[in-house]
Amino acid sequence: MGPEALGWFSSFVLLLTIGKQVHRQWKSGSSEGVSKWLFVGQMTASVGFTLYSWMVGNWVFVVTNALMLLSAIVGIVIVMKHRRAARQGRASQTRAPSGAAHA
């Protein structure tokens, strides 16, 4: 296996792994225990690595890091959506009268 093929294969495995985790987070409806700073750090690193890879002409890493940036954006959007829904759920629980009978 040549260096380019190894690079593309490794990129595929990494993106598949991260994509599966983000999909699981979205599908479960919960981001409990997931820090938004994980995605902020991933976005920062991905931007830097994408620019660096472009500057040195390494297209495997340009593509990989650009897609990792996209996965981080999707991940942080999911975390923020889940946190907003959790806050709204807590707020609606505090507004509902306790012990109220449902018809």
PDB file of C-alpha atoms in Angstrom:
ATOM      1  CA  MET A   1       0.000   0.000   0.000  1.00  0.00           C
ATOM      2  CA  GLY A   2       1.466   3.336  -1.045  1.00  0.00           C
ATOM      3  CA  PRO A   3       1.632   6.396   1.187  1.00  0.00           C
ATOM      4  CA  GLU A   4      -1.323   8.142  -0.534  1.00  0.00           C
ATOM      5  CA  ALA A   5      -3.550   5.058  -0.234  1.00  0.00           C
ATOM      6  CA  LEU A   6      -2.591   4.660   3.427  1.00  0.00           C
ATOM      7  CA  GLY A   7      -3.383   8.330   4.047  1.00  0.00           C
ATOM      8  CA  TRP A   8      -6.800   8.144   2.361  1.00  0.00           C
ATOM      9  CA  PHE A   9      -7.649   4.885   4.149  1.00  0.00           C
ATOM     10  CA  SER A  10      -6.692   6.373   7.525  1.00  0.00           C
ATOM     11  CA  SER A  11      -8.715   9.488   6.741  1.00  0.00           C
ATOM     12  CA  PHE A  12     -11.739   7.332   5.922  1.00  0.00           C
ATOM     13  CA  VAL A  13     -11.446   5.395   9.215  1.00  0.00           C
ATOM     14  CA  LEU A  14     -11.085   8.586  11.277  1.00  0.00           C
ATOM     15  CA  LEU A  15     -14.044  10.303   9.606  1.00  0.00           C
ATOM     16  CA  LEU A  16     -16.195   7.181   9.894  1.00  0.00           C
ATOM     17  CA  THR A  17     -15.404   6.911  13.613  1.00  0.00           C
ATOM     18  CA  ILE A  18     -16.134  10.570  14.373  1.00  0.00           C
ATOM     19  CA  GLY A  19     -19.201  10.570  12.135  1.00  0.00           C
ATOM     20  CA  LYS A  20     -20.619   7.519  13.924  1.00  0.00           C
ATOM     21  CA  GLN A  21     -20.156   9.219  17.308  1.00  0.00           C
ATOM     22  CA  VAL A  22     -21.837  12.451  16.186  1.00  0.00           C
ATOM     23  CA  HIS A  23     -24.700  10.426  14.653  1.00  0.00           C
ATOM     24  CA  ARG A  24     -25.156   8.471  17.895  1.00  0.00           C
ATOM     25  CA  GLN A  25     -25.226  11.724  19.872  1.00  0.00           C
ATOM     26  CA  TRP A  26     -27.886  13.150  17.534  1.00  0.00           C
ATOM     27  CA  LYS A  27     -29.980   9.981  17.464  1.00  0.00           C
ATOM     28  CA  SER A  28     -29.925   9.490  21.246  1.00  0.00           C
ATOM     29  CA  GLY A  29     -31.348  12.983  21.795  1.00  0.00           C
ATOM     30  CA  SER A  30     -28.808  13.629  24.525  1.00  0.00           C
ATOM     31  CA  SER A  31     -25.419  15.260  24.755  1.00  0.00           C
ATOM     32  CA  GLU A  32     -25.019  14.572  28.456  1.00  0.00           C
ATOM     33  CA  GLY A  33     -21.364  14.471  29.405  1.00  0.00           C
ATOM     34  CA  VAL A  34     -20.247  16.012  26.093  1.00  0.00           C
ATOM     35  CA  SER A  35     -18.381  19.281  26.494  1.00  0.00           C
ATOM     36  CA  LYS A  36     -18.920  22.004  23.911  1.00  0.00           C
ATOM     37  CA  TRP A  37     -15.214  22.808  24.408  1.00  0.00           C
ATOM     38  CA  LEU A  38     -14.348  19.476  22.796  1.00  0.00           C
ATOM     39  CA  PHE A  39     -15.887  20.753  19.573  1.00  0.00           C
ATOM     40  CA  VAL A  40     -14.455  24.270  19.971  1.00  0.00           C
ATOM     41  CA  GLY A  41     -10.982  22.735  20.294  1.00  0.00           C
ATOM     42  CA  GLN A  42     -11.619  20.405  17.371  1.00  0.00           C
ATOM     43  CA  MET A  43     -12.780  23.309  15.184  1.00  0.00           C
ATOM     44  CA  THR A  44      -9.748  25.408  16.089  1.00  0.00           C
ATOM     45  CA  ALA A  45      -7.320  22.554  15.413  1.00  0.00           C
ATOM     46  CA  SER A  46      -9.107  21.585  12.196  1.00  0.00           C
ATOM     47  CA  VAL A  47      -8.926  25.123  10.809  1.00  0.00           C
ATOM     48  CA  GLY A  48      -5.213  25.306  11.631  1.00  0.00           C
ATOM     49  CA  PHE A  49      -4.451  21.862  10.227  1.00  0.00           C
ATOM     50  CA  THR A  50      -6.496  22.510   7.082  1.00  0.00           C
ATOM     51  CA  LEU A  51      -4.589  25.736   6.389  1.00  0.00           C
ATOM     52  CA  TYR A  52      -1.255  24.110   7.187  1.00  0.00           C
ATOM     53  CA  SER A  53      -2.029  21.116   4.964  1.00  0.00           C
ATOM     54  CA  TRP A  54      -3.067  23.395   2.124  1.00  0.00           C
ATOM     55  CA  MET A  55       0.140  25.440   2.513  1.00  0.00           C
ATOM     56  CA  VAL A  56       2.316  22.312   2.278  1.00  0.00           C
ATOM     57  CA  GLY A  57       0.173  20.797  -0.477  1.00  0.00           C
ATOM     58  CA  ASN A  58      -1.001  17.685   1.378  1.00  0.00           C
ATOM     59  CA  TRP A  59      -4.469  17.051  -0.067  1.00  0.00           C
ATOM     60  CA  VAL A  60      -5.197  14.016   2.114  1.00  0.00           C
ATOM     61  CA  PHE A  61      -4.996  16.231   5.180  1.00  0.00           C
ATOM     62  CA  VAL A  62      -6.724  19.209   3.544  1.00  0.00           C
ATOM     63  CA  VAL A  63      -9.775  17.042   2.863  1.00  0.00           C
ATOM     64  CA  THR A  64      -9.586  15.163   6.172  1.00  0.00           C
ATOM     65  CA  ASN A  65      -9.286  18.270   8.316  1.00  0.00           C
ATOM     66  CA  ALA A  66     -11.934  20.181   6.376  1.00  0.00           C
ATOM     67  CA  LEU A  67     -14.346  17.270   6.962  1.00  0.00           C
ATOM     68  CA  MET A  68     -13.299  17.098  10.623  1.00  0.00           C
ATOM     69  CA  LEU A  69     -14.144  20.801  10.866  1.00  0.00           C
ATOM     70  CA  LEU A  70     -17.568  20.061   9.417  1.00  0.00           C
ATOM     71  CA  SER A  71     -18.111  17.222  11.916  1.00  0.00           C
ATOM     72  CA  ALA A  72     -17.164  19.533  14.794  1.00  0.00           C
ATOM     73  CA  ILE A  73     -19.644  22.156  13.606  1.00  0.00           C
ATOM     74  CA  VAL A  74     -22.404  19.537  13.411  1.00  0.00           C
ATOM     75  CA  GLY A  75     -21.383  18.207  16.842  1.00  0.00           C
ATOM     76  CA  ILE A  76     -21.510  21.574  18.567  1.00  0.00           C
ATOM     77  CA  VAL A  77     -24.856  22.414  16.942  1.00  0.00           C
ATOM     78  CA  ILE A  78     -26.253  19.144  18.337  1.00  0.00           C
ATOM     79  CA  VAL A  79     -24.862  19.876  21.821  1.00  0.00           C
ATOM     80  CA  MET A  80     -26.370  23.371  21.803  1.00  0.00           C
ATOM     81  CA  LYS A  81     -29.732  22.028  20.567  1.00  0.00           C
ATOM     82  CA  HIS A  82     -29.821  19.373  23.301  1.00  0.00           C
ATOM     83  CA  ARG A  83     -28.863  21.885  25.997  1.00  0.00           C
ATOM     84  CA  ARG A  84     -31.533  24.332  24.815  1.00  0.00           C
ATOM     85  CA  ALA A  85     -34.168  21.572  24.872  1.00  0.00           C
ATOM     86  CA  ALA A  86     -33.075  20.517  28.377  1.00  0.00           C
ATOM     87  CA  ARG A  87     -33.324  24.126  29.644  1.00  0.00           C
ATOM     88  CA  GLN A  88     -36.768  24.507  28.105  1.00  0.00           C
ATOM     89  CA  GLY A  89     -37.855  21.203  29.673  1.00  0.00           C
ATOM     90  CA  ARG A  90     -36.684  22.334  33.106  1.00  0.00           C
ATOM     91  CA  ALA A  91     -38.373  25.711  32.657  1.00  0.00           C
ATOM     92  CA  SER A  92     -41.697  24.135  31.686  1.00  0.00           C
ATOM     93  CA  GLN A  93     -41.526  21.823  34.719  1.00  0.00           C
ATOM     94  CA  THR A  94     -41.110  24.779  37.057  1.00  0.00           C
ATOM     95  CA  ARG A  95     -44.070  26.596  35.467  1.00  0.00           C
ATOM     96  CA  ALA A  96     -46.474  23.635  35.745  1.00  0.00           C
ATOM     97  CA  PRO A  97     -48.474  23.663  38.970  1.00  0.00           C
ATOM     98  CA  SER A  98     -47.422  20.799  41.186  1.00  0.00           C
ATOM     99  CA  GLY A  99     -50.052  18.233  41.967  1.00  0.00           C
ATOM    100  CA  ALA A 100     -52.367  19.510  39.236  1.00  0.00           C
ATOM    101  CA  ALA A 101     -54.806  16.917  37.979  1.00  0.00           C
ATOM    102  CA  HIS A 102     -54.838  16.200  34.264  1.00  0.00           C
ATOM    103  CA  ALA A 103     -58.220  15.915  32.576  1.00  0.00           C
TER     104      ALA A 103
END
